[in-house]
Short mmCIF file of C-alpha atoms in Angstrom, two decimals:
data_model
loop_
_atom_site.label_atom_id
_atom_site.label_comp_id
_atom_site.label_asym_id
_atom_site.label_seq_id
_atom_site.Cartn_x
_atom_site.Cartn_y
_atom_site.Cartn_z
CA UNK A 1 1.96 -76.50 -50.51
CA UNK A 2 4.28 -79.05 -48.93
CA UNK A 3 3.35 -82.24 -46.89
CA UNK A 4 4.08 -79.91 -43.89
CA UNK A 5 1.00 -77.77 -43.86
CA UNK A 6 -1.59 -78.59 -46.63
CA UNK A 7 -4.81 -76.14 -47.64
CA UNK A 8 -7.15 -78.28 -45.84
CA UNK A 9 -6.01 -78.57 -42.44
CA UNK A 10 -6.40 -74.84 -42.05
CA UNK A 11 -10.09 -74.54 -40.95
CA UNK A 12 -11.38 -71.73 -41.73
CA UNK A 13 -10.52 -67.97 -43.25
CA UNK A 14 -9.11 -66.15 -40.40
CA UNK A 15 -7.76 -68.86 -38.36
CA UNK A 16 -4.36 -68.76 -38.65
CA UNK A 17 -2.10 -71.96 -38.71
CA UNK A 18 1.20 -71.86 -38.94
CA UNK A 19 4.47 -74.05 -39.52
CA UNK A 20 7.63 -72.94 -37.90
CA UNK A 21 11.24 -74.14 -38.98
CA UNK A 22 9.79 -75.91 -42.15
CA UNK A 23 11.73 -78.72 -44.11
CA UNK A 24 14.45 -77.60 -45.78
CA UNK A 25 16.08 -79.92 -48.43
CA UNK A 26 19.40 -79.85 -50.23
CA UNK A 27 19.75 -78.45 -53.96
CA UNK A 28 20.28 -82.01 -55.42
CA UNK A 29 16.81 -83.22 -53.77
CA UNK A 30 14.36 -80.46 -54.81
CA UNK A 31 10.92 -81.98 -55.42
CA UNK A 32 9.71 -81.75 -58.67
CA UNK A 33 6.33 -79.54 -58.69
CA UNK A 34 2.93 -82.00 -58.36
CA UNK A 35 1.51 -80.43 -61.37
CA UNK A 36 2.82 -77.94 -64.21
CA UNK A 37 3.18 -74.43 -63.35
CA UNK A 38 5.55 -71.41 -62.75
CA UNK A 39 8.97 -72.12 -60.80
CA UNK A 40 10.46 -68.80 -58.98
CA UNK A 41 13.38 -68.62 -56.93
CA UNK A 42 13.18 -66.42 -53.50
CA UNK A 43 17.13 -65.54 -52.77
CA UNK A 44 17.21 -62.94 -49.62
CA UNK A 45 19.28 -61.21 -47.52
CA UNK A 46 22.36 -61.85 -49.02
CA UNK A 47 24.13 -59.24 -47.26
CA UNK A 48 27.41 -59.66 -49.59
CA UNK A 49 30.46 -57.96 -48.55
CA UNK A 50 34.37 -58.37 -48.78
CA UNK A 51 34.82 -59.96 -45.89
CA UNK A 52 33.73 -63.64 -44.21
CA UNK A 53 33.76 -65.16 -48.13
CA UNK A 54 30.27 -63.39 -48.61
CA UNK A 55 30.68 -63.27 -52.23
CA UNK A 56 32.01 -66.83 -52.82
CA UNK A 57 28.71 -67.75 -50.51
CA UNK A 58 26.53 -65.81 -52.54
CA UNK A 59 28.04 -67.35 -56.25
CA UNK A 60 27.81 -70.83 -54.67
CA UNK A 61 23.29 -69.73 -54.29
CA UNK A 62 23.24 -68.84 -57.46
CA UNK A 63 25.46 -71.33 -58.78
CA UNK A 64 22.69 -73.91 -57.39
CA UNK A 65 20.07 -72.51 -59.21
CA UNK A 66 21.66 -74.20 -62.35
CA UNK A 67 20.96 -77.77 -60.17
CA UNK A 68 17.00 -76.94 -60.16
CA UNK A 69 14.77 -79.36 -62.54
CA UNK A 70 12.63 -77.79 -63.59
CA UNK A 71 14.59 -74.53 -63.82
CA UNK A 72 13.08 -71.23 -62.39
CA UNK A 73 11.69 -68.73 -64.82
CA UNK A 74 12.97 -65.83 -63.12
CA UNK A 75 14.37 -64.62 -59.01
CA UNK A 76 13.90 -62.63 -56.70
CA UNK A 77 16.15 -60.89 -54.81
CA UNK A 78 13.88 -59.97 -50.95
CA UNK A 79 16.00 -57.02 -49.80
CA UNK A 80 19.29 -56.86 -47.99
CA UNK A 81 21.36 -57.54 -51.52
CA UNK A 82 24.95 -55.85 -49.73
CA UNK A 83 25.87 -56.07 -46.02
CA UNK A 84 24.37 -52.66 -45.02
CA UNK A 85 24.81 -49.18 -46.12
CA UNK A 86 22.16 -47.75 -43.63
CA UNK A 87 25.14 -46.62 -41.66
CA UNK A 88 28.14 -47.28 -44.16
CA UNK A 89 30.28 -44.12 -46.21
CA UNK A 90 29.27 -43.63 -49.50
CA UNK A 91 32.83 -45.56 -50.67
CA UNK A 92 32.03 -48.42 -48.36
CA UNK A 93 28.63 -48.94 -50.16
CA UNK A 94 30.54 -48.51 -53.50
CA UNK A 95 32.47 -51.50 -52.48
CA UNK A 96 29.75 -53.83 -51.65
CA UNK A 97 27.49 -52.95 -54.40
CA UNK A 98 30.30 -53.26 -56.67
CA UNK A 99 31.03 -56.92 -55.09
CA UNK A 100 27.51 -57.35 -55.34
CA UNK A 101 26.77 -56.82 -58.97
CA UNK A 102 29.97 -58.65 -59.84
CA UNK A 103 28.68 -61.70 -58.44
CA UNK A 104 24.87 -61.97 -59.94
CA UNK A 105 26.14 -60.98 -63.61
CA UNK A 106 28.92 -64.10 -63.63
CA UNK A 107 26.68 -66.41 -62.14
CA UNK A 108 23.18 -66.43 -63.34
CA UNK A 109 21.56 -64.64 -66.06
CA UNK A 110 18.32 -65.51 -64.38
CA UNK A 111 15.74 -62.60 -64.69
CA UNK A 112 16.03 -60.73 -61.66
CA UNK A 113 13.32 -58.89 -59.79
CA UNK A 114 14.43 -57.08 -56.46
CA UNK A 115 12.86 -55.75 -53.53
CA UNK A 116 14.66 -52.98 -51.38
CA UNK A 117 15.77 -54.04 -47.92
CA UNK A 118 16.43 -51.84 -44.90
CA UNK A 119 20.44 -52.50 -44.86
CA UNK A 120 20.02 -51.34 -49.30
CA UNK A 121 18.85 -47.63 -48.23
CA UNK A 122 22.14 -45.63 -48.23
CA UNK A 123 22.71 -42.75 -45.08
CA UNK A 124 19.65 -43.15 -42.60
CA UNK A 125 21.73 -44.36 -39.77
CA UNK A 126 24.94 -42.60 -40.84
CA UNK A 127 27.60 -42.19 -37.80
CA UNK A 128 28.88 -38.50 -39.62
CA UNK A 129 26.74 -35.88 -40.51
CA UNK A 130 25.78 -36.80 -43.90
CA UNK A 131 23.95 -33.97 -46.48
CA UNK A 132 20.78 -35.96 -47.56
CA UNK A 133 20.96 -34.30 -50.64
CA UNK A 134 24.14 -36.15 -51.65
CA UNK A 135 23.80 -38.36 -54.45
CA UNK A 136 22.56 -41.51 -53.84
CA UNK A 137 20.65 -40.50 -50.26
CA UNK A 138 18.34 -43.17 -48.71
CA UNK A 139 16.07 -44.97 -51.33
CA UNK A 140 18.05 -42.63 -54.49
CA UNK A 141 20.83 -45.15 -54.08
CA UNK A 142 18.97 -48.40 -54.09
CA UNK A 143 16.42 -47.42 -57.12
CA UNK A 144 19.96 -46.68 -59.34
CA UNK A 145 22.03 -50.11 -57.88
CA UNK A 146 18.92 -51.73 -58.46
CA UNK A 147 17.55 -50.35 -61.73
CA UNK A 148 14.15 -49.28 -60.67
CA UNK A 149 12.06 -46.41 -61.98
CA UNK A 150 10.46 -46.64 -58.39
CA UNK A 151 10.80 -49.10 -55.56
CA UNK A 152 7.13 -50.81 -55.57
CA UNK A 153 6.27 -52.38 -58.55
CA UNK A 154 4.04 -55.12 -60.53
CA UNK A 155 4.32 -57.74 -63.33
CA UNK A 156 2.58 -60.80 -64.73
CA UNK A 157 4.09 -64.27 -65.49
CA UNK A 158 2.28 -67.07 -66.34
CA UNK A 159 -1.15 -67.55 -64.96
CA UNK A 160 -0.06 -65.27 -61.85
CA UNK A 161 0.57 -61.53 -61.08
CA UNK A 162 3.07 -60.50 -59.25
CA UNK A 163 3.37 -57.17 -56.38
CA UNK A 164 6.60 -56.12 -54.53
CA UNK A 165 6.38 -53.73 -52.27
CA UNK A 166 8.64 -50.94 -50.24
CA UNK A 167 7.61 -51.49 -46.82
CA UNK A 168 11.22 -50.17 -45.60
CA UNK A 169 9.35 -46.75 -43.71
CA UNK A 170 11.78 -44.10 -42.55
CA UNK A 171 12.02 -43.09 -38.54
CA UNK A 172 14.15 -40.66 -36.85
CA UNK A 173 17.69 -42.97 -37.43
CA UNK A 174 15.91 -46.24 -38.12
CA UNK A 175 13.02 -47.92 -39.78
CA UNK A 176 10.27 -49.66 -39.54
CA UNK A 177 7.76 -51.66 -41.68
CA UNK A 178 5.42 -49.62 -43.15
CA UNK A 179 3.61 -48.29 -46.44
CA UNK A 180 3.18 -44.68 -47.34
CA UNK A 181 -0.41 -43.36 -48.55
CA UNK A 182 1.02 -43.54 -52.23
CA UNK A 183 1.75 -46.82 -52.03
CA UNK A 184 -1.24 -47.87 -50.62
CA UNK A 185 -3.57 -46.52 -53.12
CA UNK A 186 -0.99 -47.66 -55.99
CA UNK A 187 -1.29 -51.07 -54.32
CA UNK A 188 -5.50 -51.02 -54.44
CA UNK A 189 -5.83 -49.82 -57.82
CA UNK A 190 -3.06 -52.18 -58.99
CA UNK A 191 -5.00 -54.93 -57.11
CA UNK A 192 -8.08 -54.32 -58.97
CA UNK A 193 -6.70 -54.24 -61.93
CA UNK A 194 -5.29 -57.78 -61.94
CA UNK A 195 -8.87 -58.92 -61.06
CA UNK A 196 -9.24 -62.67 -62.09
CA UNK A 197 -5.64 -63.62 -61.41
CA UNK A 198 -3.64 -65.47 -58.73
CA UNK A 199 -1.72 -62.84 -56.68
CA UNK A 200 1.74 -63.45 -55.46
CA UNK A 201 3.26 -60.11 -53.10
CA UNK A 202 6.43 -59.88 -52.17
CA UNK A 203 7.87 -57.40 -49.08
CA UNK A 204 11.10 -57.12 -47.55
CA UNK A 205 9.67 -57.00 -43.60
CA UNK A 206 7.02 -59.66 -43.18
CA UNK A 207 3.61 -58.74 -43.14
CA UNK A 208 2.30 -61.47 -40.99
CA UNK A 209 5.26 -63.92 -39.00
CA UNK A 210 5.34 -66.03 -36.41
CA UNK A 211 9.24 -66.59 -36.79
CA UNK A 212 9.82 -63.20 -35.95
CA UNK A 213 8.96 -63.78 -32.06
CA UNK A 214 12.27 -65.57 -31.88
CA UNK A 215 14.54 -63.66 -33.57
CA UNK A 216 15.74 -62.18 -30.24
CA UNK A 217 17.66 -65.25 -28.58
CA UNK A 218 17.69 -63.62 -25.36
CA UNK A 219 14.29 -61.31 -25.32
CA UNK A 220 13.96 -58.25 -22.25
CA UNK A 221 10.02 -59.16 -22.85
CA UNK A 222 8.78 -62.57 -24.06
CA UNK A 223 6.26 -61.98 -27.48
CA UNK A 224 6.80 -58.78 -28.28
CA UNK A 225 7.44 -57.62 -31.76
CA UNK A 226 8.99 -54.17 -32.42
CA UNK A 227 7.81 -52.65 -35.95
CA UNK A 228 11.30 -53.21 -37.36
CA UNK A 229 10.51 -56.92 -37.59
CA UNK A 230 7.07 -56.82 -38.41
CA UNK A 231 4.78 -54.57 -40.72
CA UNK A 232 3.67 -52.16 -38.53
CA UNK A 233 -0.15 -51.91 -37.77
CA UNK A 234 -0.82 -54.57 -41.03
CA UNK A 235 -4.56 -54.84 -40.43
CA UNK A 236 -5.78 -52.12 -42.91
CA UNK A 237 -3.50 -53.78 -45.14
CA UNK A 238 -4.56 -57.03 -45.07
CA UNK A 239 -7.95 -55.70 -46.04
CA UNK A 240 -6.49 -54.99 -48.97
CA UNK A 241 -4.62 -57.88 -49.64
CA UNK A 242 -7.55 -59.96 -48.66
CA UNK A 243 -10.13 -58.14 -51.13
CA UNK A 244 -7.55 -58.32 -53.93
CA UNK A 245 -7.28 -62.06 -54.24
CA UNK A 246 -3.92 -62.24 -53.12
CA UNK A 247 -2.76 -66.14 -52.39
CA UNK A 248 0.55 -66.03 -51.46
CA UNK A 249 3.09 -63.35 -49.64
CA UNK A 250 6.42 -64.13 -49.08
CA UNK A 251 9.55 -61.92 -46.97
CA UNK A 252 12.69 -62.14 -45.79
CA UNK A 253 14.59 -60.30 -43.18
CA UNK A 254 14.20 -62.57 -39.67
CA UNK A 255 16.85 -64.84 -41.25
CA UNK A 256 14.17 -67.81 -40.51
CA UNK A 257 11.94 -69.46 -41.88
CA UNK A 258 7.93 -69.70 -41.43
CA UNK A 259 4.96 -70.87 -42.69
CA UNK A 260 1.32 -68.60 -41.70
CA UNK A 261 -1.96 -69.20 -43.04
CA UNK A 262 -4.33 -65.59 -41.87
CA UNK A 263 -7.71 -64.67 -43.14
CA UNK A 264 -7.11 -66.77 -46.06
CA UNK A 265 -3.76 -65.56 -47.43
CA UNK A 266 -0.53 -67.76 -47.01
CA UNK A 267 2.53 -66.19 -45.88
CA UNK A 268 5.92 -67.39 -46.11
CA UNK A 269 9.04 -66.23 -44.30
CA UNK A 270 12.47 -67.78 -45.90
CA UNK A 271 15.82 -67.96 -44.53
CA UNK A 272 18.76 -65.90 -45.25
CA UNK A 273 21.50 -66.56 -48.01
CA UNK A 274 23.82 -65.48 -45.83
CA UNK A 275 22.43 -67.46 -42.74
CA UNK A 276 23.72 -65.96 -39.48
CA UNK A 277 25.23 -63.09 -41.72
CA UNK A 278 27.94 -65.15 -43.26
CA UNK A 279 28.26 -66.78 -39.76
CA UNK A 280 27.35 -70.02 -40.30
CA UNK A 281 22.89 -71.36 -39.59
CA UNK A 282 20.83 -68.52 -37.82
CA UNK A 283 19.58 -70.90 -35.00
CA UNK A 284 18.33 -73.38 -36.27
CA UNK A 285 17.97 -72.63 -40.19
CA UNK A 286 21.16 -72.97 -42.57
CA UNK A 287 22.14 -70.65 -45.35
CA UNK A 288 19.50 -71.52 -48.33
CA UNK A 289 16.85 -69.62 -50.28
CA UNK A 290 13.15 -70.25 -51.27
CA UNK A 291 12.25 -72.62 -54.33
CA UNK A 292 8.26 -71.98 -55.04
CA UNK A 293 6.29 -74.06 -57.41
CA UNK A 294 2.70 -71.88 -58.50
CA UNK A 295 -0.26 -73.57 -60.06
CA UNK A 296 -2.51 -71.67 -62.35
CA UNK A 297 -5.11 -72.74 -60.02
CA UNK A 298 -3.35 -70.40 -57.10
CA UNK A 299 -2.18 -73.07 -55.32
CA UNK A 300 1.89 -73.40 -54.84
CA UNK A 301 4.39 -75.13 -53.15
CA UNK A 302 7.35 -73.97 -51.51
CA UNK A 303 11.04 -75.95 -50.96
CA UNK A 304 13.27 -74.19 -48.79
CA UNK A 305 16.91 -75.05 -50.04
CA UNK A 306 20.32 -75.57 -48.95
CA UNK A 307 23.33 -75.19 -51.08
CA UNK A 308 25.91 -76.52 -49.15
CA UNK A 309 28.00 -73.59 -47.89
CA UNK A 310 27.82 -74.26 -44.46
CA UNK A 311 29.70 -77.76 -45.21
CA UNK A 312 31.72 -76.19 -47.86
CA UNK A 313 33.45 -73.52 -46.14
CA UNK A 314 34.67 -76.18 -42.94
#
């Protein structure tokens, strides 16, 4: 971890500590790692569309990537890859996943590991009656635009295994953050079986945020949460997490950026790609993406980036 928060101040396991509004350092002053290890890249909510320049913002992220020393050995992509097609027609969604594809293929050839997003899952807050056995219905549309057999998933790299999870949970013409029975007993036995390694998990809606108590500029009730900012109900969960040696989890979605430390897992929130939605800084964090240095020890680092579209596009 960074200067900002180090392992030892936290004092205990279920103490939490947090940083809020971490450093955030242009491309051409990335730190290199302290010691050898694996170098990601965390690029979310890039909401690309047509309009507001999205896609020239998005080619400029990826375009950075090229600036990293050492360079990343594969990204991620946290959820919210086009503008929304929760309430978009099936030809508006063709457009920004077309736009969006179009973009990552001429400008990296990075690896690329996503995680589904509320604003990827096609029809569940449709304005016209919509069939939901049309092709490409809720979750049908992201698995195919994303190339996924199904939308939770594991790997290995390096010294480290890796978990991303669907916590996008369907409600009556919304969401909420939340993981099905299936998922959670895939996500135990998985777990288990990666016994011995570092264990990096990666979720669209944060599990655990402080961040998220701000995302609402102008609140009707002061520290409340509603469950389409934060995992609902994440205790049993954590259990999980906790009992499975995971290190590290690391979301998107507020569009800021946090640092938590809870019964002895890290958790990082990043910024958005796209900022304030192609808008310019979300309060007080810019348009960047997550740089994360991991030690096969289990210890990492994270860098949260700039790439200089906010200055660009004046």
């Amino acid at each position: 971890m960074s200067d900002l928060l180090s392992r030892r101040s936290v004092l205990a396991a279920g103490v939490a500590s947090f940083a809020c509004g971490a450093i955030v350092r242009p491309v051409a002053a990335v730190d290199a790692p302290a010691k050898p290890g694996l170098r990601i890249a965390h690029l979310t909510d890039m909401h690309v569309k047509p309009e507001a320049r999205a896609g020239e913002g998005y080619a400029a992220a990826l375009q950075s990537l090229a600036k990293l020393s050492p360079q990343p050995a594969f990204l991620v992509t946290g959820g919210d890859h086009v503008m929304d097609v929760m309430a978009s027609t099936r030809q508006r969604a063709d457009v920004q996943w077309s736009l969006y594809h179009k973009v990552l293929s001429d400008n990296t050839k990075l690896k690329t590991y996503p995680v589904v997003g509320n604003h990827d899952v096609f029809g569940w807050q449709s304005k016209e009656p919509l069939d939901e056995s049309a092709e490409g219905y809720g979750k049908a549309m992201s698995r195919d635009q994303l190339g996924l057999k199904q939308t939770f998933y594991s790997f290995d790299s390096g010294a480290w295994h890796f978990v991303v999870l669907d916590n996008i949970a369907r409600r009556e013409g919304s969401y909420y953050g939340d993981l099905d029975p299936e998922q959670t007993e895939w996500l135990a036995a998985d777990l288990a079986a990666a016994a011995g390694k570092p264990v990096c998990v990666f979720s669209h809606i944060p599990l655990v945020s402080v961040c998220a108590l701000f995302f609402n500029q102008k609140p009707k009730e002061f520290w409340r949460v509603g469950d389409n900012l934060l995992h609902r109900d994440v205790r049993p969960l954590l259990k999980i997490l906790a009992a499975g040696g995971v290190k590290l989890c690391v979301s998107g979605h507020i569009h800021l950026l946090d640092r938590v430390r809870f019964m002895d897992i890290d958790f990082v929130c990043d910024g958005a790609v796209s900022g304030s939605w192609w808008g310019g800084a979300f309060q007080h964090v810019p348009e960047g993406y997550g740089v994360f240095d991991l030690h096969d020890d289990g210890t990492w680092e994270h860098q949260y980036v700039t790439y200089g579209w906010e200055a660009e596009k004046k």
